[in-house]
PDB file of C-alpha atoms in Angstrom:
ATOM      1  CA  MET A   7     -61.775 -72.338  -6.241  1.00 42.00           C
ATOM      2  CA  ALA A   8     -61.946 -68.857  -5.089  1.00 47.00           C
ATOM      3  CA  VAL A   9     -58.817 -67.351  -3.693  1.00 47.00           C
ATOM      4  CA  THR A  10     -59.199 -64.525  -1.305  1.00 48.00           C
ATOM      5  CA  PHE A  11     -56.524 -62.101  -0.312  1.00 44.00           C
ATOM      6  CA  ALA A  12     -56.539 -60.563   3.052  1.00 48.00           C
ATOM      7  CA  ALA A  13     -56.417 -56.859   2.889  1.00 48.00           C
ATOM      8  CA  THR A  14     -53.279 -55.679   4.516  1.00 48.00           C
ATOM      9  CA  PRO A  15     -52.818 -52.062   5.330  1.00 50.00           C
ATOM     10  CA  ARG A  16     -50.145 -50.290   3.335  1.00 51.00           C
ATOM     11  CA  THR A  17     -47.168 -49.149   5.337  1.00 49.00           C
ATOM     12  CA  HIS A  18     -45.343 -46.034   4.338  1.00 48.00           C
ATOM     13  CA  SER A  19     -41.754 -45.163   5.315  1.00 48.00           C
ATOM     14  CA  ALA A  20     -41.483 -42.385   7.826  1.00 48.00           C
ATOM     15  CA  ALA A  21     -41.115 -38.956   6.235  1.00 46.00           C
ATOM     16  CA  PRO A  22     -37.712 -37.401   6.786  1.00 49.00           C
ATOM     17  CA  ALA A  23     -37.683 -34.943   9.632  1.00 48.00           C
ATOM     18  CA  LYS A  24     -37.581 -31.332   8.617  1.00 51.00           C
ATOM     19  CA  ARG A  25     -34.285 -29.640   9.025  1.00 58.00           C
ATOM     20  CA  GLY A  26     -34.170 -27.139  11.903  1.00 65.00           C
ATOM     21  CA  PRO A  27     -32.489 -23.730  11.882  1.00 72.00           C
ATOM     22  CA  ARG A  28     -29.250 -25.267  13.194  1.00 80.00           C
ATOM     23  CA  GLY A  29     -29.177 -27.792  10.341  1.00 77.00           C
ATOM     24  CA  ARG A  30     -29.689 -25.133   7.711  1.00 82.00           C
ATOM     25  CA  ALA A  31     -27.056 -22.903   9.231  1.00 83.00           C
ATOM     26  CA  LEU A  32     -24.562 -25.755   9.377  1.00 85.00           C
ATOM     27  CA  ARG A  33     -25.266 -26.634   5.755  1.00 86.00           C
ATOM     28  CA  ARG A  34     -24.699 -22.987   4.700  1.00 86.00           C
ATOM     29  CA  HIS A  35     -21.452 -22.865   6.626  1.00 84.00           C
ATOM     30  CA  LEU A  36     -20.242 -26.112   5.075  1.00 87.00           C
ATOM     31  CA  THR A  37     -21.133 -24.917   1.608  1.00 88.00           C
ATOM     32  CA  GLY A  38     -19.305 -21.639   2.179  1.00 85.00           C
ATOM     33  CA  TRP A  39     -16.174 -23.365   3.445  1.00 87.00           C
ATOM     34  CA  ALA A  40     -16.300 -25.766   0.536  1.00 88.00           C
ATOM     35  CA  PHE A  41     -15.861 -22.766  -1.801  1.00 89.00           C
ATOM     36  CA  ALA A  42     -13.559 -20.648   0.394  1.00 87.00           C
ATOM     37  CA  GLY A  43     -11.537 -23.505   1.884  1.00 86.00           C
ATOM     38  CA  PRO A  44      -9.116 -24.116  -0.977  1.00 89.00           C
ATOM     39  CA  ALA A  45      -8.388 -20.439  -1.365  1.00 86.00           C
ATOM     40  CA  THR A  46      -7.897 -20.140   2.437  1.00 85.00           C
ATOM     41  CA  VAL A  47      -5.369 -22.958   2.425  1.00 86.00           C
ATOM     42  CA  ILE A  48      -3.441 -21.349  -0.468  1.00 88.00           C
ATOM     43  CA  VAL A  49      -3.393 -17.977   1.367  1.00 82.00           C
ATOM     44  CA  ILE A  50      -2.195 -19.571   4.577  1.00 81.00           C
ATOM     45  CA  GLY A  51       0.424 -21.589   2.686  1.00 81.00           C
ATOM     46  CA  LEU A  52       1.749 -18.558   0.750  1.00 83.00           C
ATOM     47  CA  SER A  53       1.700 -15.961   3.548  1.00 81.00           C
ATOM     48  CA  ILE A  54       1.503 -17.199   7.089  1.00 84.00           C
ATOM     49  CA  PHE A  55       3.780 -20.257   6.751  1.00 84.00           C
ATOM     50  CA  PRO A  56       6.587 -18.323   4.908  1.00 84.00           C
ATOM     51  CA  ALA A  57       6.315 -15.568   7.547  1.00 85.00           C
ATOM     52  CA  VAL A  58       6.780 -18.041  10.406  1.00 87.00           C
ATOM     53  CA  TRP A  59       9.575 -19.769   8.547  1.00 88.00           C
ATOM     54  CA  ALA A  60      11.288 -16.417   7.883  1.00 87.00           C
ATOM     55  CA  PHE A  61      11.208 -15.685  11.640  1.00 89.00           C
ATOM     56  CA  PHE A  62      13.221 -18.839  12.368  1.00 91.00           C
ATOM     57  CA  ILE A  63      15.569 -17.976   9.516  1.00 90.00           C
ATOM     58  CA  SER A  64      16.084 -14.532  10.967  1.00 90.00           C
ATOM     59  CA  ARG A  65      17.601 -16.122  14.063  1.00 91.00           C
ATOM     60  CA  ALA A  66      20.200 -18.044  12.008  1.00 91.00           C
ATOM     61  CA  LYS A  67      23.168 -17.486   9.843  1.00 90.00           C
ATOM     62  CA  TRP A  68      22.378 -19.138   6.574  1.00 89.00           C
ATOM     63  CA  ASN A  69      23.229 -18.727   2.931  1.00 87.00           C
ATOM     64  CA  GLY A  70      20.524 -21.032   1.559  1.00 83.00           C
ATOM     65  CA  ILE A  71      22.845 -23.894   0.804  1.00 86.00           C
ATOM     66  CA  ALA A  72      25.034 -24.830   3.775  1.00 85.00           C
ATOM     67  CA  PRO A  73      23.523 -25.911   7.095  1.00 87.00           C
ATOM     68  CA  ALA A  74      22.160 -22.987   9.106  1.00 86.00           C
ATOM     69  CA  THR A  75      23.910 -21.879  12.261  1.00 89.00           C
ATOM     70  CA  MET A  76      21.652 -20.508  15.028  1.00 91.00           C
ATOM     71  CA  VAL A  77      22.769 -17.101  16.296  1.00 89.00           C
ATOM     72  CA  GLY A  78      19.798 -16.164  18.360  1.00 88.00           C
ATOM     73  CA  TRP A  79      19.046 -12.431  18.347  1.00 91.00           C
ATOM     74  CA  GLY A  80      22.511 -11.702  16.996  1.00 90.00           C
ATOM     75  CA  ASN A  81      21.254 -10.612  13.557  1.00 91.00           C
ATOM     76  CA  TYR A  82      18.858  -8.037  15.130  1.00 92.00           C
ATOM     77  CA  GLN A  83      21.597  -6.655  17.327  1.00 91.00           C
ATOM     78  CA  LYS A  84      23.947  -6.364  14.384  1.00 92.00           C
ATOM     79  CA  LEU A  85      21.270  -4.542  12.325  1.00 91.00           C
ATOM     80  CA  LEU A  86      20.929  -1.834  14.919  1.00 89.00           C
ATOM     81  CA  GLN A  87      24.634  -0.965  14.469  1.00 91.00           C
ATOM     82  CA  ASP A  88      24.813  -1.554  10.662  1.00 92.00           C
ATOM     83  CA  PRO A  89      25.642   1.816   8.958  1.00 93.00           C
ATOM     84  CA  ASP A  90      24.031   0.596   5.699  1.00 93.00           C
ATOM     85  CA  MET A  91      20.857  -0.277   7.530  1.00 93.00           C
ATOM     86  CA  ILE A  92      20.818   3.065   9.273  1.00 93.00           C
ATOM     87  CA  ALA A  93      21.297   4.924   5.939  1.00 94.00           C
ATOM     88  CA  ALA A  94      18.557   2.839   4.330  1.00 93.00           C
ATOM     89  CA  THR A  95      16.234   3.636   7.256  1.00 92.00           C
ATOM     90  CA  ARG A  96      16.961   7.366   6.830  1.00 93.00           C
ATOM     91  CA  HIS A  97      16.194   7.223   3.095  1.00 94.00           C
ATOM     92  CA  THR A  98      12.964   5.351   3.729  1.00 93.00           C
ATOM     93  CA  LEU A  99      11.844   7.900   6.364  1.00 92.00           C
ATOM     94  CA  ILE A 100      12.594  10.762   4.037  1.00 94.00           C
ATOM     95  CA  LEU A 101      10.571   9.075   1.282  1.00 94.00           C
ATOM     96  CA  THR A 102       7.704   8.416   3.641  1.00 93.00           C
ATOM     97  CA  ALA A 103       7.712  11.915   5.114  1.00 94.00           C
ATOM     98  CA  ILE A 104       7.380  13.471   1.620  1.00 95.00           C
ATOM     99  CA  PHE A 105       5.305  10.846  -0.133  1.00 95.00           C
ATOM    100  CA  VAL A 106       2.509  10.338   2.438  1.00 94.00           C
ATOM    101  CA  PRO A 107       1.502  14.030   3.037  1.00 94.00           C
ATOM    102  CA  GLY A 108       2.099  14.881  -0.633  1.00 95.00           C
ATOM    103  CA  SER A 109      -0.217  12.104  -1.903  1.00 95.00           C
ATOM    104  CA  ILE A 110      -2.899  13.057   0.600  1.00 95.00           C
ATOM    105  CA  ILE A 111      -2.830  16.795  -0.148  1.00 95.00           C
ATOM    106  CA  LEU A 112      -2.623  16.334  -3.895  1.00 94.00           C
ATOM    107  CA  GLY A 113      -5.380  13.723  -3.749  1.00 94.00           C
ATOM    108  CA  ILE A 114      -7.772  16.058  -1.879  1.00 94.00           C
ATOM    109  CA  LEU A 115      -7.037  19.023  -4.162  1.00 93.00           C
ATOM    110  CA  ILE A 116      -7.404  17.060  -7.364  1.00 93.00           C
ATOM    111  CA  ALA A 117     -10.511  15.274  -6.145  1.00 93.00           C
ATOM    112  CA  VAL A 118     -12.152  18.666  -5.293  1.00 91.00           C
ATOM    113  CA  ALA A 119     -11.263  19.895  -8.759  1.00 90.00           C
ATOM    114  CA  LEU A 120     -12.670  16.766 -10.396  1.00 90.00           C
ATOM    115  CA  ASN A 121     -15.877  16.973  -8.323  1.00 88.00           C
ATOM    116  CA  GLN A 122     -16.933  20.051 -10.233  1.00 85.00           C
ATOM    117  CA  LYS A 123     -19.372  19.999 -13.174  1.00 83.00           C
ATOM    118  CA  ILE A 124     -17.075  20.703 -16.070  1.00 82.00           C
ATOM    119  CA  ARG A 125     -16.828  19.442 -19.604  1.00 84.00           C
ATOM    120  CA  LEU A 126     -14.883  16.232 -20.278  1.00 84.00           C
ATOM    121  CA  ILE A 127     -14.850  15.384 -16.604  1.00 86.00           C
ATOM    122  CA  GLY A 128     -14.732  11.666 -17.339  1.00 85.00           C
ATOM    123  CA  PHE A 129     -11.683  12.101 -19.478  1.00 87.00           C
ATOM    124  CA  TYR A 130      -9.845  14.093 -16.740  1.00 87.00           C
ATOM    125  CA  ARG A 131     -10.668  11.452 -14.165  1.00 87.00           C
ATOM    126  CA  THR A 132      -9.376   8.700 -16.402  1.00 87.00           C
ATOM    127  CA  CYS A 133      -6.121  10.559 -17.010  1.00 88.00           C
ATOM    128  CA  ILE A 134      -5.523  10.947 -13.289  1.00 88.00           C
ATOM    129  CA  PHE A 135      -6.152   7.262 -12.553  1.00 88.00           C
ATOM    130  CA  VAL A 136      -4.132   5.753 -15.517  1.00 87.00           C
ATOM    131  CA  PRO A 137      -0.709   6.172 -13.850  1.00 87.00           C
ATOM    132  CA  TYR A 138      -1.915   4.208 -10.838  1.00 88.00           C
ATOM    133  CA  VAL A 139      -3.145   1.347 -13.042  1.00 86.00           C
ATOM    134  CA  ALA A 140       0.291   1.152 -14.736  1.00 84.00           C
ATOM    135  CA  SER A 141       2.811  -0.960 -12.953  1.00 82.00           C
ATOM    136  CA  ALA A 142       5.566   0.739 -10.890  1.00 80.00           C
ATOM    137  CA  ALA A 143       8.169  -1.043 -13.003  1.00 81.00           C
ATOM    138  CA  ALA A 144       6.800   0.511 -16.197  1.00 86.00           C
ATOM    139  CA  THR A 145       6.649   3.892 -14.451  1.00 87.00           C
ATOM    140  CA  GLY A 146      10.230   3.547 -13.410  1.00 87.00           C
ATOM    141  CA  ILE A 147      11.435   2.671 -16.887  1.00 88.00           C
ATOM    142  CA  LEU A 148       9.556   5.648 -18.323  1.00 89.00           C
ATOM    143  CA  ALA A 149      10.904   7.981 -15.677  1.00 89.00           C
ATOM    144  CA  GLY A 150      14.434   6.763 -16.479  1.00 86.00           C
ATOM    145  CA  PHE A 151      14.011   8.065 -20.025  1.00 88.00           C
ATOM    146  CA  VAL A 152      12.300  11.299 -19.031  1.00 90.00           C
ATOM    147  CA  PHE A 153      14.961  12.284 -16.449  1.00 90.00           C
ATOM    148  CA  ASN A 154      18.018  10.968 -18.294  1.00 87.00           C
ATOM    149  CA  PRO A 155      20.723  13.682 -18.132  1.00 86.00           C
ATOM    150  CA  GLN A 156      21.970  13.024 -21.708  1.00 85.00           C
ATOM    151  CA  PHE A 157      18.833  12.551 -23.815  1.00 84.00           C
ATOM    152  CA  GLY A 158      15.974  12.941 -21.407  1.00 86.00           C
ATOM    153  CA  VAL A 159      12.859  15.019 -22.172  1.00 89.00           C
ATOM    154  CA  VAL A 160      13.208  17.284 -19.108  1.00 90.00           C
ATOM    155  CA  ASN A 161      16.785  18.387 -19.933  1.00 89.00           C
ATOM    156  CA  ASP A 162      15.834  18.811 -23.562  1.00 89.00           C
ATOM    157  CA  VAL A 163      13.067  21.240 -22.547  1.00 90.00           C
ATOM    158  CA  LEU A 164      15.480  23.056 -20.202  1.00 88.00           C
ATOM    159  CA  ARG A 165      18.055  23.295 -22.949  1.00 88.00           C
ATOM    160  CA  HIS A 166      15.567  24.899 -25.353  1.00 89.00           C
ATOM    161  CA  LEU A 167      14.478  27.400 -22.589  1.00 88.00           C
ATOM    162  CA  GLY A 168      18.078  28.347 -21.818  1.00 87.00           C
ATOM    163  CA  LEU A 169      17.876  27.094 -18.288  1.00 86.00           C
ATOM    164  CA  PRO A 170      20.597  25.060 -16.433  1.00 88.00           C
ATOM    165  CA  GLN A 171      20.283  21.328 -16.833  1.00 87.00           C
ATOM    166  CA  GLY A 172      20.259  18.778 -13.993  1.00 87.00           C
ATOM    167  CA  GLN A 173      21.460  15.312 -13.137  1.00 89.00           C
ATOM    168  CA  PHE A 174      18.173  14.319 -11.505  1.00 89.00           C
ATOM    169  CA  LEU A 175      18.296  10.523 -10.786  1.00 90.00           C
ATOM    170  CA  GLU A 176      22.126  10.487 -11.163  1.00 89.00           C
ATOM    171  CA  SER A 177      22.704  13.070  -8.490  1.00 89.00           C
ATOM    172  CA  GLN A 178      23.527  11.850  -4.987  1.00 90.00           C
ATOM    173  CA  HIS A 179      21.753  14.808  -3.407  1.00 89.00           C
ATOM    174  CA  SER A 180      18.587  15.072  -5.483  1.00 90.00           C
ATOM    175  CA  ALA A 181      17.879  11.395  -6.580  1.00 93.00           C
ATOM    176  CA  ILE A 182      15.697  10.538  -3.525  1.00 93.00           C
ATOM    177  CA  TYR A 183      13.508  13.578  -4.084  1.00 94.00           C
ATOM    178  CA  PHE A 184      12.880  12.671  -7.730  1.00 93.00           C
ATOM    179  CA  ILE A 185      12.030   9.177  -6.590  1.00 94.00           C
ATOM    180  CA  CYS A 186       9.383  10.805  -4.374  1.00 94.00           C
ATOM    181  CA  LEU A 187       8.154  12.845  -7.312  1.00 93.00           C
ATOM    182  CA  ILE A 188       7.842   9.771  -9.545  1.00 93.00           C
ATOM    183  CA  ALA A 189       6.115   7.816  -6.783  1.00 93.00           C
ATOM    184  CA  LEU A 190       3.609  10.613  -6.298  1.00 93.00           C
ATOM    185  CA  TRP A 191       2.881  10.690  -9.991  1.00 92.00           C
ATOM    186  CA  GLY A 192       2.117   6.966  -9.927  1.00 89.00           C
ATOM    187  CA  GLU A 193       0.139   6.849  -6.668  1.00 90.00           C
ATOM    188  CA  VAL A 194      -1.850  10.105  -6.483  1.00 92.00           C
ATOM    189  CA  GLY A 195      -4.539   8.540  -8.607  1.00 92.00           C
ATOM    190  CA  PHE A 196      -5.428   6.160  -5.820  1.00 93.00           C
ATOM    191  CA  THR A 197      -5.948   8.893  -3.184  1.00 94.00           C
ATOM    192  CA  THR A 198      -7.767  11.033  -5.762  1.00 94.00           C
ATOM    193  CA  VAL A 199     -10.323   8.250  -6.432  1.00 93.00           C
ATOM    194  CA  ILE A 200     -11.075   7.515  -2.795  1.00 94.00           C
ATOM    195  CA  TYR A 201     -11.369  11.200  -1.951  1.00 94.00           C
ATOM    196  CA  LEU A 202     -13.646  11.742  -4.957  1.00 92.00           C
ATOM    197  CA  ALA A 203     -15.923   8.933  -3.760  1.00 91.00           C
ATOM    198  CA  ALA A 204     -15.914  10.433  -0.270  1.00 91.00           C
ATOM    199  CA  LEU A 205     -16.743  13.902  -1.572  1.00 90.00           C
ATOM    200  CA  GLN A 206     -19.800  12.579  -3.293  1.00 87.00           C
ATOM    201  CA  ASP A 207     -21.016  11.007  -0.035  1.00 87.00           C
ATOM    202  CA  ILE A 208     -21.002  14.253   1.922  1.00 86.00           C
ATOM    203  CA  PRO A 209     -24.588  15.263   2.644  1.00 85.00           C
ATOM    204  CA  ARG A 210     -25.541  18.255   0.489  1.00 84.00           C
ATOM    205  CA  GLU A 211     -27.561  19.601   3.394  1.00 86.00           C
ATOM    206  CA  LEU A 212     -24.416  20.388   5.355  1.00 84.00           C
ATOM    207  CA  VAL A 213     -22.908  22.364   2.456  1.00 82.00           C
ATOM    208  CA  GLU A 214     -26.173  24.189   1.740  1.00 83.00           C
ATOM    209  CA  ALA A 215     -26.601  25.066   5.403  1.00 88.00           C
ATOM    210  CA  ALA A 216     -23.100  26.468   5.591  1.00 85.00           C
ATOM    211  CA  VAL A 217     -23.695  28.531   2.413  1.00 84.00           C
ATOM    212  CA  VAL A 218     -27.027  29.871   3.766  1.00 85.00           C
ATOM    213  CA  ASP A 219     -25.252  30.959   6.942  1.00 83.00           C
ATOM    214  CA  GLY A 220     -22.869  33.066   4.791  1.00 84.00           C
ATOM    215  CA  ALA A 221     -19.760  30.800   4.769  1.00 82.00           C
ATOM    216  CA  SER A 222     -17.436  31.318   1.817  1.00 85.00           C
ATOM    217  CA  LYS A 223     -16.125  28.438  -0.288  1.00 84.00           C
ATOM    218  CA  TRP A 224     -12.934  28.318   1.692  1.00 88.00           C
ATOM    219  CA  ARG A 225     -14.767  28.131   5.007  1.00 88.00           C
ATOM    220  CA  VAL A 226     -17.043  25.412   3.667  1.00 86.00           C
ATOM    221  CA  PHE A 227     -14.004  23.458   2.551  1.00 87.00           C
ATOM    222  CA  VAL A 228     -12.225  23.893   5.939  1.00 86.00           C
ATOM    223  CA  HIS A 229     -15.091  23.547   8.368  1.00 86.00           C
ATOM    224  CA  VAL A 230     -17.385  21.107   6.451  1.00 86.00           C
ATOM    225  CA  THR A 231     -15.536  19.180   3.742  1.00 88.00           C
ATOM    226  CA  LEU A 232     -12.299  18.410   5.579  1.00 89.00           C
ATOM    227  CA  PRO A 233     -13.982  17.093   8.806  1.00 88.00           C
ATOM    228  CA  GLU A 234     -16.169  14.856   6.710  1.00 88.00           C
ATOM    229  CA  LEU A 235     -13.060  13.522   4.922  1.00 90.00           C
ATOM    230  CA  ARG A 236     -11.191  12.735   8.104  1.00 89.00           C
ATOM    231  CA  PRO A 237     -11.884   8.945   8.250  1.00 87.00           C
ATOM    232  CA  VAL A 238     -10.817   8.634   4.580  1.00 91.00           C
ATOM    233  CA  THR A 239      -7.693  10.585   5.417  1.00 91.00           C
ATOM    234  CA  VAL A 240      -6.783   8.131   8.156  1.00 88.00           C
ATOM    235  CA  PHE A 241      -7.214   5.207   5.821  1.00 90.00           C
ATOM    236  CA  ALA A 242      -5.156   6.943   3.096  1.00 92.00           C
ATOM    237  CA  ALA A 243      -2.367   7.795   5.634  1.00 90.00           C
ATOM    238  CA  VAL A 244      -2.028   4.178   6.800  1.00 89.00           C
ATOM    239  CA  TRP A 245      -2.222   2.737   3.290  1.00 91.00           C
ATOM    240  CA  GLN A 246       0.244   5.201   1.804  1.00 92.00           C
ATOM    241  CA  THR A 247       2.665   4.732   4.714  1.00 90.00           C
ATOM    242  CA  ILE A 248       2.732   0.995   4.036  1.00 90.00           C
ATOM    243  CA  THR A 249       3.213   1.731   0.340  1.00 91.00           C
ATOM    244  CA  ALA A 250       6.164   4.090   0.987  1.00 92.00           C
ATOM    245  CA  MET A 251       7.868   1.756   3.479  1.00 90.00           C
ATOM    246  CA  GLN A 252       7.627  -1.156   1.014  1.00 89.00           C
ATOM    247  CA  LEU A 253       8.667   0.737  -2.178  1.00 90.00           C
ATOM    248  CA  PHE A 254      10.966  -1.485  -4.179  1.00 91.00           C
ATOM    249  CA  ASP A 255      10.115  -1.964  -7.877  1.00 89.00           C
ATOM    250  CA  LEU A 256      10.267   1.764  -8.665  1.00 91.00           C
ATOM    251  CA  ILE A 257      13.799   2.014  -7.191  1.00 92.00           C
ATOM    252  CA  TYR A 258      14.853  -1.195  -8.864  1.00 92.00           C
ATOM    253  CA  THR A 259      13.918   0.075 -12.342  1.00 91.00           C
ATOM    254  CA  THR A 260      15.329   3.622 -11.882  1.00 91.00           C
ATOM    255  CA  THR A 261      18.418   3.867  -9.695  1.00 91.00           C
ATOM    256  CA  LYS A 262      19.009   0.374  -8.187  1.00 90.00           C
ATOM    257  CA  GLY A 263      19.718   2.095  -4.908  1.00 90.00           C
ATOM    258  CA  GLY A 264      22.310   4.472  -6.381  1.00 86.00           C
ATOM    259  CA  PRO A 265      24.037   6.726  -6.888  1.00 89.00           C
ATOM    260  CA  LEU A 266      26.322   5.772  -3.998  1.00 88.00           C
ATOM    261  CA  ASN A 267      23.376   4.088  -2.191  1.00 89.00           C
ATOM    262  CA  SER A 268      21.603   7.483  -1.882  1.00 91.00           C
ATOM    263  CA  THR A 269      18.255   5.896  -2.789  1.00 92.00           C
ATOM    264  CA  GLN A 270      18.728   2.622  -1.043  1.00 93.00           C
ATOM    265  CA  THR A 271      15.616   1.984   1.012  1.00 93.00           C
ATOM    266  CA  ILE A 272      15.082  -0.782   3.566  1.00 93.00           C
ATOM    267  CA  VAL A 273      13.290  -3.053   1.145  1.00 93.00           C
ATOM    268  CA  TYR A 274      15.996  -2.712  -1.455  1.00 94.00           C
ATOM    269  CA  TYR A 275      18.645  -3.331   1.178  1.00 94.00           C
ATOM    270  CA  ILE A 276      16.784  -6.512   2.171  1.00 93.00           C
ATOM    271  CA  TYR A 277      16.785  -7.577  -1.493  1.00 93.00           C
ATOM    272  CA  GLU A 278      20.584  -7.079  -1.673  1.00 92.00           C
ATOM    273  CA  LEU A 279      21.148  -8.976   1.523  1.00 91.00           C
ATOM    274  CA  ALA A 280      19.020 -11.964   0.674  1.00 88.00           C
ATOM    275  CA  PHE A 281      19.411 -12.372  -3.093  1.00 88.00           C
ATOM    276  CA  GLN A 282      22.753 -10.738  -3.971  1.00 89.00           C
ATOM    277  CA  THR A 283      24.991 -11.522  -0.979  1.00 89.00           C
ATOM    278  CA  GLN A 284      23.055 -14.644   0.053  1.00 89.00           C
ATOM    279  CA  ARG A 285      22.750 -13.534   3.712  1.00 91.00           C
ATOM    280  CA  LEU A 286      19.277 -14.933   4.100  1.00 91.00           C
ATOM    281  CA  GLY A 287      19.142 -14.853   7.921  1.00 92.00           C
ATOM    282  CA  TYR A 288      20.429 -11.317   8.099  1.00 93.00           C
ATOM    283  CA  GLY A 289      17.988 -10.215   5.385  1.00 92.00           C
ATOM    284  CA  ALA A 290      15.056 -11.957   7.153  1.00 92.00           C
ATOM    285  CA  ALA A 291      15.902 -10.067  10.384  1.00 93.00           C
ATOM    286  CA  ALA A 292      15.844  -6.736   8.469  1.00 93.00           C
ATOM    287  CA  ALA A 293      12.473  -7.750   6.973  1.00 92.00           C
ATOM    288  CA  TYR A 294      10.991  -8.345  10.377  1.00 91.00           C
ATOM    289  CA  LEU A 295      12.351  -5.029  11.702  1.00 90.00           C
ATOM    290  CA  LEU A 296      10.665  -3.319   8.788  1.00 90.00           C
ATOM    291  CA  PHE A 297       7.449  -5.136   9.626  1.00 89.00           C
ATOM    292  CA  ILE A 298       7.623  -3.893  13.266  1.00 89.00           C
ATOM    293  CA  VAL A 299       8.364  -0.306  12.223  1.00 86.00           C
ATOM    294  CA  THR A 300       5.491  -0.262   9.713  1.00 87.00           C
ATOM    295  CA  LEU A 301       3.093  -1.763  12.253  1.00 87.00           C
ATOM    296  CA  VAL A 302       4.124   0.815  14.900  1.00 88.00           C
ATOM    297  CA  LEU A 303       3.652   3.740  12.503  1.00 84.00           C
ATOM    298  CA  SER A 304       0.238   2.467  11.401  1.00 83.00           C
ATOM    299  CA  LEU A 305      -0.872   2.002  14.962  1.00 86.00           C
ATOM    300  CA  ILE A 306       0.228   5.541  15.845  1.00 86.00           C
ATOM    301  CA  VAL A 307      -1.852   6.979  13.010  1.00 81.00           C
ATOM    302  CA  ILE A 308      -4.874   4.909  13.992  1.00 81.00           C
ATOM    303  CA  LEU A 309      -4.646   5.746  17.683  1.00 84.00           C
ATOM    304  CA  TYR A 310      -4.232   9.430  16.961  1.00 79.00           C
ATOM    305  CA  SER A 311      -7.219   9.427  14.661  1.00 75.00           C
ATOM    306  CA  ARG A 312      -9.374   7.709  17.305  1.00 76.00           C
ATOM    307  CA  ARG A 313      -8.483  10.345  19.821  1.00 74.00           C
ATOM    308  CA  ARG A 314      -9.568  12.935  17.341  1.00 66.00           C
ATOM    309  CA  GLY A 315     -12.814  11.119  16.796  1.00 60.00           C
ATOM    310  CA  SER A 316     -12.084   9.775  13.268  1.00 53.00           C
ATOM    311  CA  GLU A 317     -12.408   6.039  13.705  1.00 54.00           C
ATOM    312  CA  VAL A 318     -12.209   4.091  10.470  1.00 53.00           C
ATOM    313  CA  PHE A 319     -10.732   0.778  11.565  1.00 48.00           C
TER     314      PHE A 319
END
């Protein structure tokens, strides 16, 4: 008996619709956040949340153990009349006023010198940048041995030359200036590198045109090189201002705020308030005042640079 099968047409499942531009963009965004999301959560958890929490602590009297007592803006009002806070502010401003212009001027001069075609230029550039790579704590420990009044290298050299010896970091009147000197030695490598990169980006046509017009090297430097470096100078000024205002580890490893609190900066005073005297609320208020002052100084530099036509931010 013959069996016949009716031919039935094959049915195919519908092909998946092609993804549109929005679908591809959404997929890229989701993939990116899948990689960046965990790091973003960590950054928020370790920076923004503690900052908000510290603001609430700054409005309380708290030693970290007993229940906190809310005092409103009392901590901020007390800071404005605190003689130790006023002295720490003065020391910080002195440090900033010396460190920021010094690092910028030295950075420009050294970068111009290292931009020349001389032998062993790579070695010289490395030597300039090595102090910046070293930690400030190691720099402070080394400086403590170099400027030690009893067995330091500097006094030993002065002794052999028959010159008067100094107290350096142990002198109430000169310690803050030697802190500035040590900080410059450790940070000038940073400004040198960014200025060296900026010098190499200056169009050679500008320099050649100035030379053809009869400009001397000094006039080329003043009228061509410095204007081209102005945006980098703005960035360096803001960055170095923040560095100077937040200097702590160098002072901790050299003078610990002494002698007689002559090198006590705002950050070191905050450390003493929060971790030595357990005045966490008062220390948090001082930290927020430092943040406001640093922000204001940075905005002044940025606004001034924009008026001069040197936008970089």
